[in-house]
PDB file of C-alpha atoms in Angstrom:
ATOM      1  CA  GLY A1419     116.994  96.499  85.277  1.00 55.00           C
ATOM      2  CA  GLN A1420     114.258  94.021  85.991  1.00 68.00           C
ATOM      3  CA  ASN A1421     111.071  94.849  84.093  1.00 86.00           C
ATOM      4  CA  ILE A1422     107.738  93.852  85.543  1.00 94.00           C
ATOM      5  CA  ASP A1423     104.933  93.910  82.987  1.00 96.00           C
ATOM      6  CA  GLN A1424     101.221  93.911  83.690  1.00 97.00           C
ATOM      7  CA  PRO A1425      98.229  95.365  81.826  1.00 97.00           C
ATOM      8  CA  THR A1426      97.448  98.994  82.513  1.00 96.00           C
ATOM      9  CA  GLU A1427      93.689  98.708  82.835  1.00 97.00           C
ATOM     10  CA  MET A1428      90.986  96.041  82.922  1.00 98.00           C
ATOM     11  CA  THR A1429      87.216  96.149  83.211  1.00 98.00           C
ATOM     12  CA  ALA A1430      84.979  93.361  84.483  1.00 97.00           C
ATOM     13  CA  THR A1431      81.393  92.841  85.614  1.00 97.00           C
ATOM     14  CA  GLU A1432      80.219  92.328  89.167  1.00 98.00           C
ATOM     15  CA  GLY A1433      80.018  88.620  89.972  1.00 97.00           C
ATOM     16  CA  ALA A1434      82.432  87.634  87.198  1.00 98.00           C
ATOM     17  CA  ILE A1435      85.994  86.271  87.315  1.00 98.00           C
ATOM     18  CA  VAL A1436      89.020  88.273  86.200  1.00 98.00           C
ATOM     19  CA  GLN A1437      92.660  87.260  85.740  1.00 98.00           C
ATOM     20  CA  ILE A1438      95.440  89.836  85.962  1.00 98.00           C
ATOM     21  CA  ASN A1439      98.713  88.680  84.430  1.00 98.00           C
ATOM     22  CA  CYS A1440     102.245  89.675  85.361  1.00 98.00           C
ATOM     23  CA  THR A1441     105.531  88.789  83.695  1.00 98.00           C
ATOM     24  CA  TYR A1442     108.989  89.346  85.130  1.00 96.00           C
ATOM     25  CA  GLN A1443     112.625  88.578  84.437  1.00 93.00           C
ATOM     26  CA  THR A1444     113.691  85.256  85.957  1.00 92.00           C
ATOM     27  CA  SER A1445     117.378  85.913  86.631  1.00 90.00           C
ATOM     28  CA  GLY A1446     117.944  86.222  90.384  1.00 89.00           C
ATOM     29  CA  PHE A1447     114.233  85.914  91.122  1.00 91.00           C
ATOM     30  CA  ASN A1448     113.198  85.012  94.693  1.00 89.00           C
ATOM     31  CA  GLY A1449     109.456  85.483  94.988  1.00 91.00           C
ATOM     32  CA  LEU A1450     106.369  87.333  93.766  1.00 94.00           C
ATOM     33  CA  PHE A1451     104.000  89.568  95.721  1.00 94.00           C
ATOM     34  CA  TRP A1452     100.566  90.927  94.835  1.00 97.00           C
ATOM     35  CA  TYR A1453      99.190  94.059  96.470  1.00 96.00           C
ATOM     36  CA  GLN A1454      95.857  95.869  96.236  1.00 97.00           C
ATOM     37  CA  GLN A1455      95.728  99.647  96.264  1.00 96.00           C
ATOM     38  CA  HIS A1456      92.534 101.686  96.414  1.00 96.00           C
ATOM     39  CA  ALA A1457      92.708 105.233  95.089  1.00 92.00           C
ATOM     40  CA  GLY A1458      94.361 107.578  97.560  1.00 91.00           C
ATOM     41  CA  GLU A1459      95.341 104.787  99.933  1.00 94.00           C
ATOM     42  CA  ALA A1460      98.432 102.710 100.718  1.00 95.00           C
ATOM     43  CA  PRO A1461      98.977  99.309  99.100  1.00 95.00           C
ATOM     44  CA  THR A1462      97.823  96.305 101.126  1.00 95.00           C
ATOM     45  CA  PHE A1463      99.221  92.775 100.873  1.00 94.00           C
ATOM     46  CA  LEU A1464      97.239  90.112  99.015  1.00 96.00           C
ATOM     47  CA  SER A1465      99.550  87.167  98.326  1.00 95.00           C
ATOM     48  CA  TYR A1466     103.128  85.893  98.152  1.00 93.00           C
ATOM     49  CA  ASN A1467     104.314  83.063  95.860  1.00 94.00           C
ATOM     50  CA  VAL A1468     107.735  81.464  96.085  1.00 93.00           C
ATOM     51  CA  LEU A1469     107.067  78.002  94.634  1.00 95.00           C
ATOM     52  CA  ASP A1470     105.314  77.078  91.395  1.00 97.00           C
ATOM     53  CA  GLY A1471     101.593  76.579  91.614  1.00 97.00           C
ATOM     54  CA  LEU A1472      98.373  78.089  92.798  1.00 97.00           C
ATOM     55  CA  GLU A1473      97.792  79.679  96.217  1.00 94.00           C
ATOM     56  CA  GLU A1474      94.160  80.206  97.128  1.00 94.00           C
ATOM     57  CA  LYS A1475      92.861  82.699  99.667  1.00 91.00           C
ATOM     58  CA  GLY A1476      89.107  83.043  99.636  1.00 94.00           C
ATOM     59  CA  ARG A1477      87.983  84.852  96.490  1.00 96.00           C
ATOM     60  CA  PHE A1478      91.584  85.634  95.507  1.00 97.00           C
ATOM     61  CA  SER A1479      94.128  83.173  94.103  1.00 97.00           C
ATOM     62  CA  SER A1480      97.648  83.696  92.807  1.00 98.00           C
ATOM     63  CA  PHE A1481      99.658  81.496  90.465  1.00 98.00           C
ATOM     64  CA  LEU A1482     103.380  81.358  89.789  1.00 98.00           C
ATOM     65  CA  SER A1483     105.505  79.705  87.109  1.00 98.00           C
ATOM     66  CA  ARG A1484     109.164  80.348  87.914  1.00 96.00           C
ATOM     67  CA  SER A1485     110.473  78.843  84.675  1.00 95.00           C
ATOM     68  CA  LYS A1486     108.215  81.041  82.547  1.00 96.00           C
ATOM     69  CA  GLY A1487     108.599  84.226  84.589  1.00 97.00           C
ATOM     70  CA  TYR A1488     104.841  84.449  84.857  1.00 97.00           C
ATOM     71  CA  SER A1489     102.263  85.030  87.559  1.00 98.00           C
ATOM     72  CA  TYR A1490      98.596  85.822  87.659  1.00 98.00           C
ATOM     73  CA  LEU A1491      96.090  87.041  90.222  1.00 98.00           C
ATOM     74  CA  LEU A1492      92.621  85.545  89.916  1.00 98.00           C
ATOM     75  CA  LEU A1493      89.662  87.364  91.453  1.00 98.00           C
ATOM     76  CA  LYS A1494      86.391  85.440  91.679  1.00 97.00           C
ATOM     77  CA  GLU A1495      82.836  86.619  92.416  1.00 97.00           C
ATOM     78  CA  LEU A1496      83.851  90.194  91.752  1.00 98.00           C
ATOM     79  CA  GLN A1497      82.406  92.880  93.985  1.00 98.00           C
ATOM     80  CA  MET A1498      82.265  96.627  93.439  1.00 97.00           C
ATOM     81  CA  LYS A1499      84.758  97.108  96.276  1.00 97.00           C
ATOM     82  CA  ASP A1500      87.338  95.153  94.223  1.00 98.00           C
ATOM     83  CA  SER A1501      87.710  98.217  91.983  1.00 98.00           C
ATOM     84  CA  ALA A1502      91.311  99.156  92.703  1.00 97.00           C
ATOM     85  CA  SER A1503      94.823  98.949  91.307  1.00 97.00           C
ATOM     86  CA  TYR A1504      96.595  95.606  91.619  1.00 98.00           C
ATOM     87  CA  LEU A1505     100.368  95.721  91.927  1.00 97.00           C
ATOM     88  CA  CYS A1506     102.698  92.888  91.015  1.00 96.00           C
ATOM     89  CA  ALA A1507     106.107  93.004  92.734  1.00 94.00           C
ATOM     90  CA  ALA A1508     109.091  90.679  92.232  1.00 92.00           C
ATOM     91  CA  ALA A1509     111.871  90.139  94.759  1.00 88.00           C
ATOM     92  CA  TYR A1510     115.388  89.639  93.452  1.00 85.00           C
ATOM     93  CA  GLY A1511     118.798  88.642  94.729  1.00 73.00           C
ATOM     94  CA  GLY A1512     119.994  87.941  98.232  1.00 61.00           C
ATOM     95  CA  SER A1513     119.068  91.348  99.546  1.00 55.00           C
ATOM     96  CA  GLN A1514     115.565  91.901 100.839  1.00 58.00           C
ATOM     97  CA  GLY A1515     115.782  95.398  99.433  1.00 60.00           C
ATOM     98  CA  ASN A1516     115.516  94.597  95.761  1.00 72.00           C
ATOM     99  CA  LEU A1517     111.719  94.463  95.407  1.00 81.00           C
ATOM    100  CA  ILE A1518     110.602  95.782  92.031  1.00 87.00           C
ATOM    101  CA  PHE A1519     107.008  96.814  91.403  1.00 92.00           C
ATOM    102  CA  GLY A1520     105.091  96.771  88.165  1.00 94.00           C
ATOM    103  CA  LYS A1521     103.137  99.870  87.184  1.00 94.00           C
ATOM    104  CA  GLY A1522      99.900  98.364  88.413  1.00 96.00           C
ATOM    105  CA  THR A1523      96.669  97.233  86.778  1.00 97.00           C
ATOM    106  CA  LYS A1524      93.645  99.443  87.373  1.00 97.00           C
ATOM    107  CA  LEU A1525      90.578  97.206  87.641  1.00 98.00           C
ATOM    108  CA  SER A1526      87.130  98.697  87.232  1.00 98.00           C
ATOM    109  CA  VAL A1527      84.191  96.545  88.290  1.00 98.00           C
ATOM    110  CA  LYS A1528      80.883  97.491  86.619  1.00 97.00           C
ATOM    111  CA  PRO A1529      77.403  96.589  87.876  1.00 95.00           C
TER     112      PRO A1529
ATOM    113  CA  ASN B 243     100.071  98.958 117.588  1.00 63.00           C
ATOM    114  CA  ALA B 244     100.371 101.807 115.068  1.00 76.00           C
ATOM    115  CA  GLY B 245     102.325  99.903 112.366  1.00 94.00           C
ATOM    116  CA  VAL B 246     104.088 102.306 109.992  1.00 96.00           C
ATOM    117  CA  THR B 247     103.542 106.010 110.577  1.00 97.00           C
ATOM    118  CA  GLN B 248     104.595 108.722 108.145  1.00 97.00           C
ATOM    119  CA  THR B 249     104.789 112.425 108.887  1.00 97.00           C
ATOM    120  CA  PRO B 250     103.783 114.809 107.487  1.00 97.00           C
ATOM    121  CA  LYS B 251     100.758 113.679 105.465  1.00 96.00           C
ATOM    122  CA  PHE B 252     100.858 116.662 103.112  1.00 96.00           C
ATOM    123  CA  ARG B 253     103.464 119.299 102.300  1.00 96.00           C
ATOM    124  CA  VAL B 254     103.939 122.049  99.752  1.00 97.00           C
ATOM    125  CA  LEU B 255     107.489 123.242  99.104  1.00 97.00           C
ATOM    126  CA  LYS B 256     108.989 125.885  96.894  1.00 97.00           C
ATOM    127  CA  THR B 257     111.804 124.957  94.540  1.00 98.00           C
ATOM    128  CA  GLY B 258     115.110 124.902  96.398  1.00 97.00           C
ATOM    129  CA  GLN B 259     113.644 124.374  99.868  1.00 97.00           C
ATOM    130  CA  SER B 260     114.626 121.393 101.961  1.00 96.00           C
ATOM    131  CA  MET B 261     112.600 119.032 104.099  1.00 96.00           C
ATOM    132  CA  THR B 262     112.724 115.703 105.896  1.00 97.00           C
ATOM    133  CA  LEU B 263     110.061 113.019 105.766  1.00 98.00           C
ATOM    134  CA  LEU B 264     109.875 110.822 108.839  1.00 97.00           C
ATOM    135  CA  CYS B 265     108.905 107.164 108.902  1.00 98.00           C
ATOM    136  CA  ALA B 266     108.464 105.283 112.167  1.00 98.00           C
ATOM    137  CA  GLN B 267     107.574 101.617 112.695  1.00 97.00           C
ATOM    138  CA  ASP B 268     106.800  99.822 115.938  1.00 96.00           C
ATOM    139  CA  MET B 269     107.006  96.233 114.660  1.00 94.00           C
ATOM    140  CA  ASN B 270     110.759  95.747 115.233  1.00 94.00           C
ATOM    141  CA  HIS B 271     111.274  95.244 111.488  1.00 94.00           C
ATOM    142  CA  GLU B 272     114.825  95.065 110.155  1.00 93.00           C
ATOM    143  CA  TYR B 273     114.098  96.332 106.667  1.00 93.00           C
ATOM    144  CA  MET B 274     112.721  99.738 105.748  1.00 94.00           C
ATOM    145  CA  TYR B 275     112.095 101.369 102.381  1.00 94.00           C
ATOM    146  CA  TRP B 276     111.184 104.646 100.756  1.00 96.00           C
ATOM    147  CA  TYR B 277     109.167 104.554  97.516  1.00 96.00           C
ATOM    148  CA  ARG B 278     107.709 107.270  95.355  1.00 97.00           C
ATOM    149  CA  GLN B 279     104.546 106.750  93.319  1.00 96.00           C
ATOM    150  CA  ASP B 280     103.736 108.794  90.242  1.00 95.00           C
ATOM    151  CA  PRO B 281     100.817 108.378  87.806  1.00 88.00           C
ATOM    152  CA  GLY B 282     101.629 105.739  85.213  1.00 83.00           C
ATOM    153  CA  MET B 283     104.991 104.934  86.835  1.00 84.00           C
ATOM    154  CA  GLY B 284     104.103 102.599  89.660  1.00 87.00           C
ATOM    155  CA  LEU B 285     106.069 102.422  92.900  1.00 93.00           C
ATOM    156  CA  ARG B 286     109.764 103.151  92.459  1.00 93.00           C
ATOM    157  CA  LEU B 287     112.324 102.444  95.162  1.00 92.00           C
ATOM    158  CA  ILE B 288     114.343 105.483  96.272  1.00 95.00           C
ATOM    159  CA  HIS B 289     116.477 104.103  99.121  1.00 95.00           C
ATOM    160  CA  TYR B 290     116.246 101.229 101.526  1.00 92.00           C
ATOM    161  CA  SER B 291     117.836  99.962 104.732  1.00 93.00           C
ATOM    162  CA  VAL B 292     118.509  96.395 105.849  1.00 90.00           C
ATOM    163  CA  GLY B 293     119.305  97.379 109.413  1.00 93.00           C
ATOM    164  CA  GLU B 294     120.135 100.151 111.839  1.00 95.00           C
ATOM    165  CA  GLY B 295     123.001 102.282 110.579  1.00 94.00           C
ATOM    166  CA  THR B 296     122.897 100.904 107.007  1.00 94.00           C
ATOM    167  CA  THR B 297     121.334 102.353 103.868  1.00 95.00           C
ATOM    168  CA  ALA B 298     121.468 101.563 100.169  1.00 92.00           C
ATOM    169  CA  LYS B 299     120.368 103.168  96.908  1.00 92.00           C
ATOM    170  CA  GLY B 300     117.321 101.983  95.061  1.00 90.00           C
ATOM    171  CA  GLU B 301     116.114 102.654  91.549  1.00 88.00           C
ATOM    172  CA  VAL B 302     115.736 106.474  91.752  1.00 94.00           C
ATOM    173  CA  PRO B 303     118.047 107.801  94.513  1.00 96.00           C
ATOM    174  CA  ASP B 304     119.181 111.089  92.960  1.00 97.00           C
ATOM    175  CA  GLY B 305     118.132 114.193  94.877  1.00 97.00           C
ATOM    176  CA  TYR B 306     117.385 112.259  98.079  1.00 98.00           C
ATOM    177  CA  ASN B 307     119.336 111.238 101.166  1.00 97.00           C
ATOM    178  CA  VAL B 308     118.353 108.888 103.967  1.00 98.00           C
ATOM    179  CA  SER B 309     119.405 107.971 107.473  1.00 97.00           C
ATOM    180  CA  ARG B 310     118.617 105.044 109.793  1.00 97.00           C
ATOM    181  CA  LEU B 311     120.105 106.053 113.126  1.00 95.00           C
ATOM    182  CA  LYS B 312     117.520 104.083 115.092  1.00 96.00           C
ATOM    183  CA  LYS B 313     115.982 100.774 114.059  1.00 96.00           C
ATOM    184  CA  GLN B 314     112.438 102.125 114.248  1.00 97.00           C
ATOM    185  CA  ASN B 315     113.016 105.296 112.199  1.00 98.00           C
ATOM    186  CA  PHE B 316     113.912 105.889 108.559  1.00 98.00           C
ATOM    187  CA  LEU B 317     114.289 109.493 107.405  1.00 98.00           C
ATOM    188  CA  LEU B 318     114.111 110.734 103.816  1.00 98.00           C
ATOM    189  CA  GLY B 319     115.674 114.105 103.080  1.00 98.00           C
ATOM    190  CA  LEU B 320     115.321 116.452 100.150  1.00 97.00           C
ATOM    191  CA  GLU B 321     118.159 118.971 100.266  1.00 93.00           C
ATOM    192  CA  SER B 322     116.978 121.182  97.398  1.00 97.00           C
ATOM    193  CA  ALA B 323     113.477 120.328  96.232  1.00 97.00           C
ATOM    194  CA  ALA B 324     112.635 120.326  92.526  1.00 97.00           C
ATOM    195  CA  PRO B 325     109.218 120.179  90.786  1.00 97.00           C
ATOM    196  CA  SER B 326     110.162 116.693  89.507  1.00 97.00           C
ATOM    197  CA  GLN B 327     110.020 115.534  93.122  1.00 98.00           C
ATOM    198  CA  THR B 328     106.289 116.243  93.321  1.00 97.00           C
ATOM    199  CA  SER B 329     104.942 112.815  94.162  1.00 97.00           C
ATOM    200  CA  VAL B 330     103.345 110.584  96.767  1.00 97.00           C
ATOM    201  CA  TYR B 331     105.995 109.068  99.022  1.00 98.00           C
ATOM    202  CA  PHE B 332     105.421 105.749 100.766  1.00 97.00           C
ATOM    203  CA  CYS B 333     107.501 104.261 103.515  1.00 97.00           C
ATOM    204  CA  ALA B 334     107.373 100.512 104.156  1.00 95.00           C
ATOM    205  CA  SER B 335     108.927  98.022 106.528  1.00 94.00           C
ATOM    206  CA  THR B 336     109.253  94.254 106.741  1.00 91.00           C
ATOM    207  CA  TYR B 337     111.342  91.314 107.924  1.00 85.00           C
ATOM    208  CA  GLN B 338     112.939  88.586 105.815  1.00 76.00           C
ATOM    209  CA  ASN B 339     110.770  87.251 102.974  1.00 71.00           C
ATOM    210  CA  SER B 340     107.623  88.784 104.362  1.00 82.00           C
ATOM    211  CA  PRO B 341     105.137  91.289 102.944  1.00 88.00           C
ATOM    212  CA  LEU B 342     105.801  94.984 103.119  1.00 91.00           C
ATOM    213  CA  HIS B 343     103.767  97.030 105.594  1.00 93.00           C
ATOM    214  CA  PHE B 344     103.137 100.468 104.115  1.00 95.00           C
ATOM    215  CA  GLY B 345     102.556 103.816 105.752  1.00 97.00           C
ATOM    216  CA  ASN B 346      99.677 105.990 104.561  1.00 95.00           C
ATOM    217  CA  GLY B 347     101.854 108.151 102.355  1.00 97.00           C
ATOM    218  CA  THR B 348     103.068 111.735 102.178  1.00 97.00           C
ATOM    219  CA  ARG B 349     101.724 113.896  99.380  1.00 97.00           C
ATOM    220  CA  LEU B 350     104.432 116.379  98.396  1.00 97.00           C
ATOM    221  CA  THR B 351     104.006 119.221  95.939  1.00 97.00           C
ATOM    222  CA  VAL B 352     106.988 121.294  94.818  1.00 97.00           C
ATOM    223  CA  THR B 353     106.099 124.555  93.101  1.00 97.00           C
TER     224      THR B 353
END
């Protein structure tokens, strides 16, 4: 199967910058999604990368390197409300159905 | 515009009982998915559908069946519930190469 690896937990300070890394298997890869999930809630979409490079959306940016099987989510000017789990998900193959999620990174933002 | 609606929100079953989880979307999306989410395991794909009348197995299909008789509905059935099926179930829908829209989840406990 396709393994998606990301750190289990991270801690950062309010106002700081944090980078959450994700690695995936490159064979058959189509694109990479990042989702945010607050405790007890459904995941919500943050970003989608298909091409190499950095996509910036306000305080959040996402980077993709297709050749290295690597992505990261960068969160700037951290706020307490950013405490959540961040899910990396890779799409594979011709079928839209094969979207594999990592186990998620639980980010705790401290004052 | 309700998006993706899951019913019920909570359910407690005894081992061996059966039930059906309903997912409805009003966005005319072709693709629909059922995931389960367990602590430390991330989101795992149970079954998915790329269109009305079609279904396919995901990563963890055993013990579940699905049907997509109408484009807007995707049903997940448990014929004989087991304690290992205690989980939070998320339905999602999308169209080609676009982010998943998730329902709010169904919290199922099997005793």
